[in-house]
Structure formats: C-alpha cells, structure tokens
Tab-separated table of C-alpha atoms and ligand atoms in Angstrom:
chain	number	residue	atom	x	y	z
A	1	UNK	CA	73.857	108.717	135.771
A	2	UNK	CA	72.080	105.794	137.337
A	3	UNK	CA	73.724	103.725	139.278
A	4	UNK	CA	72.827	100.698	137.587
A	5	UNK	CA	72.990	101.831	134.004
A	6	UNK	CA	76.744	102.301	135.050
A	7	UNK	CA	76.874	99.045	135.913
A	8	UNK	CA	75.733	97.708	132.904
A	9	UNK	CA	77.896	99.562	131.058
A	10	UNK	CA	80.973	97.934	132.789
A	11	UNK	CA	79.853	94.653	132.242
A	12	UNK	CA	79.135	95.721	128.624
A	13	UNK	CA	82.753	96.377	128.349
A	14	UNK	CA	84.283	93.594	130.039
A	15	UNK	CA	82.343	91.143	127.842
A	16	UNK	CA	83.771	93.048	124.823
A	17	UNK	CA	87.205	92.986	126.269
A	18	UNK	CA	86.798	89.468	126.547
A	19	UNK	CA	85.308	88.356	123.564
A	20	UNK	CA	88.020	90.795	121.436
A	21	UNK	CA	90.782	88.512	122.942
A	22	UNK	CA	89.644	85.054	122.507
A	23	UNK	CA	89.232	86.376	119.073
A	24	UNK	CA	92.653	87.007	118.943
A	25	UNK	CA	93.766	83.887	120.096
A	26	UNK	CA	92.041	81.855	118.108
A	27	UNK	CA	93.487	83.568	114.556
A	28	UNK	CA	96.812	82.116	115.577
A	29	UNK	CA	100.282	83.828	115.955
A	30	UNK	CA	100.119	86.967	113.839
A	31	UNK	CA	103.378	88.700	112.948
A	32	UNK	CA	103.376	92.288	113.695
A	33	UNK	CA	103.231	95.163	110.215
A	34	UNK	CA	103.640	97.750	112.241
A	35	UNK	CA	102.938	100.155	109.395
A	36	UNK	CA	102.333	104.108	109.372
A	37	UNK	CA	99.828	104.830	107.378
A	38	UNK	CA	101.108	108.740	107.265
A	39	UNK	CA	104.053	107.456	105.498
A	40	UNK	CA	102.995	108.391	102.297
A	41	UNK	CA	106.242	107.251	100.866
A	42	UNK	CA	105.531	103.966	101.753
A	43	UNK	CA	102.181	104.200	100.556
A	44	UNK	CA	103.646	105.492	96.892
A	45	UNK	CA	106.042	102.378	96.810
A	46	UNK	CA	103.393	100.130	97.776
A	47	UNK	CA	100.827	101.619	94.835
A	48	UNK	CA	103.493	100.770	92.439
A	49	UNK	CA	103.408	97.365	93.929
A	50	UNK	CA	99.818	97.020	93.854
A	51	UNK	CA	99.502	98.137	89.973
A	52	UNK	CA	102.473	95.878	89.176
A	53	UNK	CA	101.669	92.464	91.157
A	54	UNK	CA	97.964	92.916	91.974
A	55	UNK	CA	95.916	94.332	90.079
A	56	UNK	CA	95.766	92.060	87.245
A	57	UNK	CA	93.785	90.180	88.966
A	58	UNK	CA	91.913	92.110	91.797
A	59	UNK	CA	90.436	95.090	91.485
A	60	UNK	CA	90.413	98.378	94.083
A	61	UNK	CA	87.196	99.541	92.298
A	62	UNK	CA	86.473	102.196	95.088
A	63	UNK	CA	89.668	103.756	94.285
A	64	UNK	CA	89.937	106.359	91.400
A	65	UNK	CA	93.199	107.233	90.107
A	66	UNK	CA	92.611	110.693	90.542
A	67	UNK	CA	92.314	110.518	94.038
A	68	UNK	CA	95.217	108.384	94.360
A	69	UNK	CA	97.382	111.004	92.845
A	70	UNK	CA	95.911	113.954	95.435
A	71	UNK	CA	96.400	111.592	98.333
A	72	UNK	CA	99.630	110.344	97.848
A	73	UNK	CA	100.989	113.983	96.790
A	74	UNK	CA	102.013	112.133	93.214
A	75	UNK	CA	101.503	114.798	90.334
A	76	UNK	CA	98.775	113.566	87.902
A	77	UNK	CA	100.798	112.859	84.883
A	78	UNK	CA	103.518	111.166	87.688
A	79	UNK	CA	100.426	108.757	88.193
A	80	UNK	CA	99.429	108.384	84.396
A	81	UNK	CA	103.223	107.501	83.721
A	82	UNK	CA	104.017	104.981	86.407
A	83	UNK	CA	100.403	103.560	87.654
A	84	UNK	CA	97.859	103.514	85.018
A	85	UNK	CA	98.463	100.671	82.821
A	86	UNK	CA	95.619	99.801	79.254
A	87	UNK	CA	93.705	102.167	78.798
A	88	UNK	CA	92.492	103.580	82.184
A	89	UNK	CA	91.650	107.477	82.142
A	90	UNK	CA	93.207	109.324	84.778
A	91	UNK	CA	89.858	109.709	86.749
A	92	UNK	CA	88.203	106.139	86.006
A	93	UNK	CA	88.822	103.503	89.248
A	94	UNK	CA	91.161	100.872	89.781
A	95	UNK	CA	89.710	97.783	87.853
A	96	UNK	CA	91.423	95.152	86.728
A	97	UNK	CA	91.748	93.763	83.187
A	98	UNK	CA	90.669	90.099	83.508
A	99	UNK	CA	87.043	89.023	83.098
A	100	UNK	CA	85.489	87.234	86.083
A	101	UNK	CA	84.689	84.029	84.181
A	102	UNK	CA	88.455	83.859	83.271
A	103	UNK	CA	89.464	84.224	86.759
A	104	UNK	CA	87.046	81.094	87.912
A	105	UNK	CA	88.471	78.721	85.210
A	106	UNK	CA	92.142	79.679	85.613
A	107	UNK	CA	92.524	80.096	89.398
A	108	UNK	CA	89.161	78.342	90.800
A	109	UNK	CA	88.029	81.259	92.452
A	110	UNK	CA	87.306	84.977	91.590
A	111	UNK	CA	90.118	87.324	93.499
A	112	UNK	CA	88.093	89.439	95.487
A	113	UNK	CA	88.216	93.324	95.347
A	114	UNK	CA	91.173	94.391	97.376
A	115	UNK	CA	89.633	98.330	98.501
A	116	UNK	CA	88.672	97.161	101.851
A	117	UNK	CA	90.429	93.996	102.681
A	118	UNK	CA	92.481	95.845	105.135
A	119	UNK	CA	89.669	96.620	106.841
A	120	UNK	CA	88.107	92.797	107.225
A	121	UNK	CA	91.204	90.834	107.108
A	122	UNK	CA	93.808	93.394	109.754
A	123	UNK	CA	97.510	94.874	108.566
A	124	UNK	CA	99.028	92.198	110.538
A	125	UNK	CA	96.906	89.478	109.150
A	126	UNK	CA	98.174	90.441	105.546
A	127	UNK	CA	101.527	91.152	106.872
A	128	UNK	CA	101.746	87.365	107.949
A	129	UNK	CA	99.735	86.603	104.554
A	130	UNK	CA	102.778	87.544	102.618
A	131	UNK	CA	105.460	86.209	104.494
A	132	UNK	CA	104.331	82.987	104.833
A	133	UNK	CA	103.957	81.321	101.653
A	134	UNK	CA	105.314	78.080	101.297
A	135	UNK	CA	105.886	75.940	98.373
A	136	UNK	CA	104.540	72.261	99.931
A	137	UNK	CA	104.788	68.390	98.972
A	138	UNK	CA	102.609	68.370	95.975
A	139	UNK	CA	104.851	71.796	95.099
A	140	UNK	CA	102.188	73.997	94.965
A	141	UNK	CA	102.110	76.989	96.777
A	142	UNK	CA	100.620	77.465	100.593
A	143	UNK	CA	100.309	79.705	103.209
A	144	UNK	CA	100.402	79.672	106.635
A	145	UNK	CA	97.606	82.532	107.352
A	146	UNK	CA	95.578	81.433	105.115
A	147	UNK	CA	95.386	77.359	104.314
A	148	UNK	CA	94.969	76.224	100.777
A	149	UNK	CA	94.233	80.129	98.906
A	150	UNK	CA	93.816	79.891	95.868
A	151	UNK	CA	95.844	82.520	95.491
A	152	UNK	CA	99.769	82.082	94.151
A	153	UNK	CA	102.740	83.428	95.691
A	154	UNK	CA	103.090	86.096	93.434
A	155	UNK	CA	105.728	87.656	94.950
A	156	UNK	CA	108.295	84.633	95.121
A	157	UNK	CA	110.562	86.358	93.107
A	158	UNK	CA	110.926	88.945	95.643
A	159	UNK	CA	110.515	86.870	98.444
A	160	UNK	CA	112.401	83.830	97.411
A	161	UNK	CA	110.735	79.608	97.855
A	162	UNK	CA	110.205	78.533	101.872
A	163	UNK	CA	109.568	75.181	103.021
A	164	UNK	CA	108.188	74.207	105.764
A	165	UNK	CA	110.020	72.496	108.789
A	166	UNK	CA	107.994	69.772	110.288
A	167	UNK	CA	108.153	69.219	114.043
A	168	UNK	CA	105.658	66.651	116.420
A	169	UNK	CA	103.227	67.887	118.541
A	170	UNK	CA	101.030	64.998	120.953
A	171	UNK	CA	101.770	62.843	118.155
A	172	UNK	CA	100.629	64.797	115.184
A	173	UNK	CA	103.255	66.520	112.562
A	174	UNK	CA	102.431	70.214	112.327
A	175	UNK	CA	104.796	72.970	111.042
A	176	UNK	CA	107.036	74.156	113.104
A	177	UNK	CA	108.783	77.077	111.255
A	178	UNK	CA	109.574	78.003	107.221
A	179	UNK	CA	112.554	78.114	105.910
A	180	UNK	CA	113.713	79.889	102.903
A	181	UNK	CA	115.159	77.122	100.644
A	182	UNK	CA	115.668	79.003	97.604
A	183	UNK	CA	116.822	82.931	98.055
A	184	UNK	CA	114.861	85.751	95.861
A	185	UNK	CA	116.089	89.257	94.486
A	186	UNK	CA	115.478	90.587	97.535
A	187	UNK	CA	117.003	89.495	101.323
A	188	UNK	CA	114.770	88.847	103.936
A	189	UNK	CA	115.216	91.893	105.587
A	190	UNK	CA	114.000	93.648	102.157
A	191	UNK	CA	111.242	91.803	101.401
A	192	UNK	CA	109.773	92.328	104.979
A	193	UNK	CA	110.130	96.051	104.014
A	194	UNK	CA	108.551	95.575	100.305
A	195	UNK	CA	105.413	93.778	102.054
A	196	UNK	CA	105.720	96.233	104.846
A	197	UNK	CA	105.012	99.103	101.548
A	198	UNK	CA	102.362	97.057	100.070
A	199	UNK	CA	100.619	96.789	102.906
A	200	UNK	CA	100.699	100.758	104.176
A	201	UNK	CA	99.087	101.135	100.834
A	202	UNK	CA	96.473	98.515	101.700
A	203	UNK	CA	95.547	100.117	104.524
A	204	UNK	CA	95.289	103.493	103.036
A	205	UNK	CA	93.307	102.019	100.209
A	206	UNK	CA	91.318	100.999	102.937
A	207	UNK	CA	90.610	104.278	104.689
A	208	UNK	CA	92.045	107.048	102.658
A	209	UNK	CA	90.635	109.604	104.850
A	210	UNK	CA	92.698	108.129	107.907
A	211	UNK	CA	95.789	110.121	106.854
A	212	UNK	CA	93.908	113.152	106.705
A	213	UNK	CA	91.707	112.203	109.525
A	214	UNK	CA	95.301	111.724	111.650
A	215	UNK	CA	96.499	115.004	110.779
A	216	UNK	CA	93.003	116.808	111.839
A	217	UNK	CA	93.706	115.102	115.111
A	218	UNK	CA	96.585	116.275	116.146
A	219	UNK	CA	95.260	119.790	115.489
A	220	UNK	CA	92.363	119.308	117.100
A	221	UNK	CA	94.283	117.846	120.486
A	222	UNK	CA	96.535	120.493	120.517
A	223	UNK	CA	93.600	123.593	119.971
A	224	UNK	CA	92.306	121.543	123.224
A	225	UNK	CA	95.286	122.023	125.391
A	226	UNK	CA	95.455	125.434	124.347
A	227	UNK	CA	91.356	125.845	125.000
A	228	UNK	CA	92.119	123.900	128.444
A	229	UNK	CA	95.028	126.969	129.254
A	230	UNK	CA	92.336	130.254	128.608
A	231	UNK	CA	89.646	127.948	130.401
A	232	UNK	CA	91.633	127.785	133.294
A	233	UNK	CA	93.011	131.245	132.934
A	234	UNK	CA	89.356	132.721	132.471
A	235	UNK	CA	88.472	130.593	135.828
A	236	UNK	CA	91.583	132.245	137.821
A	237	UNK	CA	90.315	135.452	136.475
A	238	UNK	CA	86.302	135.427	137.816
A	239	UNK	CA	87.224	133.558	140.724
A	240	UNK	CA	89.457	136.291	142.294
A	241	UNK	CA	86.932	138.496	142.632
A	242	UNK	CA	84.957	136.115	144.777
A	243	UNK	CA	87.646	135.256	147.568
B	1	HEC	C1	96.913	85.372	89.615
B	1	HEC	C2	95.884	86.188	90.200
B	1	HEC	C3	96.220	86.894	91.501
B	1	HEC	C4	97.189	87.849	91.702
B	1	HEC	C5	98.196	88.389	90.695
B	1	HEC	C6	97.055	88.279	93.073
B	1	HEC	N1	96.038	87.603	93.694
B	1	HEC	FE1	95.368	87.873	95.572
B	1	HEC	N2	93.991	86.400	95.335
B	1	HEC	C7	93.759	85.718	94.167
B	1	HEC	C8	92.676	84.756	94.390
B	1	HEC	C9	92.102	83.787	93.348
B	1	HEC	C10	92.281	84.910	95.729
B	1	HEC	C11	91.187	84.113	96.460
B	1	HEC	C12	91.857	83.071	97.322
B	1	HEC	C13	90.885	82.160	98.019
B	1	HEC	O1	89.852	82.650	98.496
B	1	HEC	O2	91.186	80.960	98.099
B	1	HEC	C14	93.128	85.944	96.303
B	1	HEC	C15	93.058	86.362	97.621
B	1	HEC	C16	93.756	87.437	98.152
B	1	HEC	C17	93.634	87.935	99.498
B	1	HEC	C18	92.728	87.373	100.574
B	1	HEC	C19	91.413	88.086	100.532
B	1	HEC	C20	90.510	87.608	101.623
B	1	HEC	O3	90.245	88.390	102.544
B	1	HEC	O4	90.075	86.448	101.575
B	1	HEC	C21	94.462	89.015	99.615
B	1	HEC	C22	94.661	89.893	100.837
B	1	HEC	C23	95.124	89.170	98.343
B	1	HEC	N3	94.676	88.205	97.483
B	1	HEC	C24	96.042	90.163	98.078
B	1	HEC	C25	96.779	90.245	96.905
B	1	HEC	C26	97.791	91.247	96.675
B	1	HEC	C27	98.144	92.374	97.619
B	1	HEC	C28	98.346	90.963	95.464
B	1	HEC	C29	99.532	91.649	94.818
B	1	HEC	C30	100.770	91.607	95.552
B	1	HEC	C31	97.622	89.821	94.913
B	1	HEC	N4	96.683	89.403	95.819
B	1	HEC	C32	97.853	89.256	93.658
B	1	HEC	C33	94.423	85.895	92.974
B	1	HEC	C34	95.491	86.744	92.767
C-alpha cells in the first residue's frame, strides 16, 4: 500500500480516537451496566419488566412477540401467559395501548419507541438513567442523566425516593451525590440488579441478532485456530521437500 495512503489512514484514526473521547467526557460521569447480553436469563427478567413498567407507554414496535419467545428460549404459550397483556396475538409487535394524543396531554411529550434506544442512548447511559432519579424541591421527579424528562420515576417503588445532596463548586450549588431518603421494596443492591435485567433486555431489544451473532463468533474464532494448525501443518509438509 502507498505510503501515504497509510498515512492518512493513521491520522484518520487518531482523529476518531480523539473525537470518541471528548465525546465521552462531555456526557458526564456514566455509571458502568456492565451487562451480558448472552444472559438470556437476564434478558427474560428484564422482558417481564419491560411489559410490566414500560410498555404502557412506549412501544418496542420492531419487536414481535413471536420472536421474543424464540430468542429468549421462552415457550410460546410461556410468553402468551406472562408477557402479552389486551389483546395482542402471539405474532403481532410490541405496541403499546395508549394513543399518542393521550400521551402529549398527560405527560407533555410522546414516549418514544424504546426498540433501539439502546443503540442511540448506550447501556451505561440507561444504566445511570435509572439510578438516578431524584425527587427535587418542587417534588417532582428528576434525573441526573437526563435533566427535566418528562418521564416519571416509574420504578420508585422498586428503587425507593433519593434526594439530592447539594455541595458548592466556584461559588455555584451543584449536586454533589443522591441519597436515598425513603427505602423501596427492593435494597440498593437489588434494584441495581433489577435495572441491570431491564437493561440486558434493552440491549437485546436493540440488536437481537447480537446473541446469536456472539455465539457464531466464537465458532468462527475457534474454526480459525484450528484452520491456522493444518495451514501451518500443510506448510511443514511442502516445505520439507525443498530443504
Ligand atoms: C407514564 C409513561 C411512561 C412510562 C410508564 C415509562 N416511560 Fe419512559 N418516557 C416517557 C416519556 C414521556 C419520555 C420522554 C421524556 C422526554 O423526552 O422528556 C420517556 C423517555 C424515556 C427514555 C429516554 C429516551 C431517549 O432516548 O430520549 C428511556 C430510555 C425510557 N423512557 C425508558 C423507559 C423504560 C425502560 C420504562 C419502563 C421501566 C419506561 N420508560 C416507562 C414516559 C414513560
């Protein structure tokens, strides 16, 4: 290759690795999901989550229920049972009940469809998103990730009613910390784990062919070592001939 196509290149990548940071910098101190996608456990729990807390107002509308049930190795009926609520058919997608005109007057905002969010907004991102709702001064609900949603905390029961600690910085009062004034069903420890579920489902709703895209992989490295061994072996083998 030229030398100064090369070149290029480099700089190309540099720029990228530069610009990807600042970009992380600038969302702010993200708290880390650490979720397995491949956990399909997790991913089950967090369905139920989603159908239960979510979906009455957003929508995964490029998610059928059929697939959902293949996926997430759940038995059809398992799925008709437990996650298909009104009057859904088992291969119809995951839309939600409310009417969009409802959703403006009630909540000021229509709740976006939830199928790719993990994909635009990052697991971390909605990792953070759930764990730091705060109930401020006006006592309305806020959140640190995301200032002023519209959204509710609609997982306080869970999760319990923070408030933020104030602290001074040059001279201005910012938050500091939350702390969790009013304990929910669930310790802290749970909840992390609960959001942890929800959000493994997230991102599978977001890529559902990553788990099987994952697996593939691992075959696929693994036929390469073994293609790597007869390679070499086949090489060994013509090239004693010629010394
Ligand atoms: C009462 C209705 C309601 C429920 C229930 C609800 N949300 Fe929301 N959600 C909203 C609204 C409205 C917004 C838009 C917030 C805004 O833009 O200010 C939103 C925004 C979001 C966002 C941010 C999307 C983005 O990228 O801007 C995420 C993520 C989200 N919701 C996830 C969830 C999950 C997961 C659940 C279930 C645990 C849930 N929501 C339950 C109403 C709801």
């Amino acid at each position: 290759m030229n030398k100064n196509i090369l070149l290029a290149l480099c700089g190309l990548l540099a720029v990228l690795a530069i610009s990807t940071n600042s970009f992380a910098s600038s969302e702010g101190a993200l708290m880390h999901a650490n979720v397995n996608v491949r956990d399909t456990a997790a991913s089950q729990r967090g369905a139920r989550l989603f159908v239960n807390y979510c979906l009455s107002c957003h929508a995964a509308s490029y998610m059928r229920y059929n697939r959902l049930a293949e996926d997430l190795g759940l038995g059809e009926d398992l799925v008709m049972e437990n996650l298909v609520f009104a009057d859904a058919k088992i291969g119809d997608t995951m839309e939600v009940a409310m009417r969009p005109a409802d959703a403006v007057s009630w909540l000021g905002k229509e709740p976006p469809n939830l199928s790719l969010v993990a994909r635009s907004r990052g697991a971390d991102w909605l990792y953070t998103y759930f764990l730091t709702f705060y109930r401020d001064e006006n006592g309305g609900w806020n959140n640190l990730a995301f200032p002023n949603a519209s959204m509710p905390h609609v997982l306080w029961q869970l999760q319990g009613i923070q408030q933020p600690i104030y602290a001074t910085h040059d001279g201005q009062q910012v938050i500091d910390r939350l702390e969790l004034a009013q304990p929910g069903l669930q310790t802290p420890a749970e909840y992390e784990e609960t959001v942890r579920d929800l959000v493994t489902f997230l991102e599978y709703l977001g890529e559902p062919a990553e788990v099987k895209r994952k697996n593939v992989g691992i075959w696929v490295m693994l036929f390469l070592a073994l293609f790597a061994l007869l390679a070499y072996a086949l090489k060994a083998e013509y090239w004693r001939d010629v010394h």
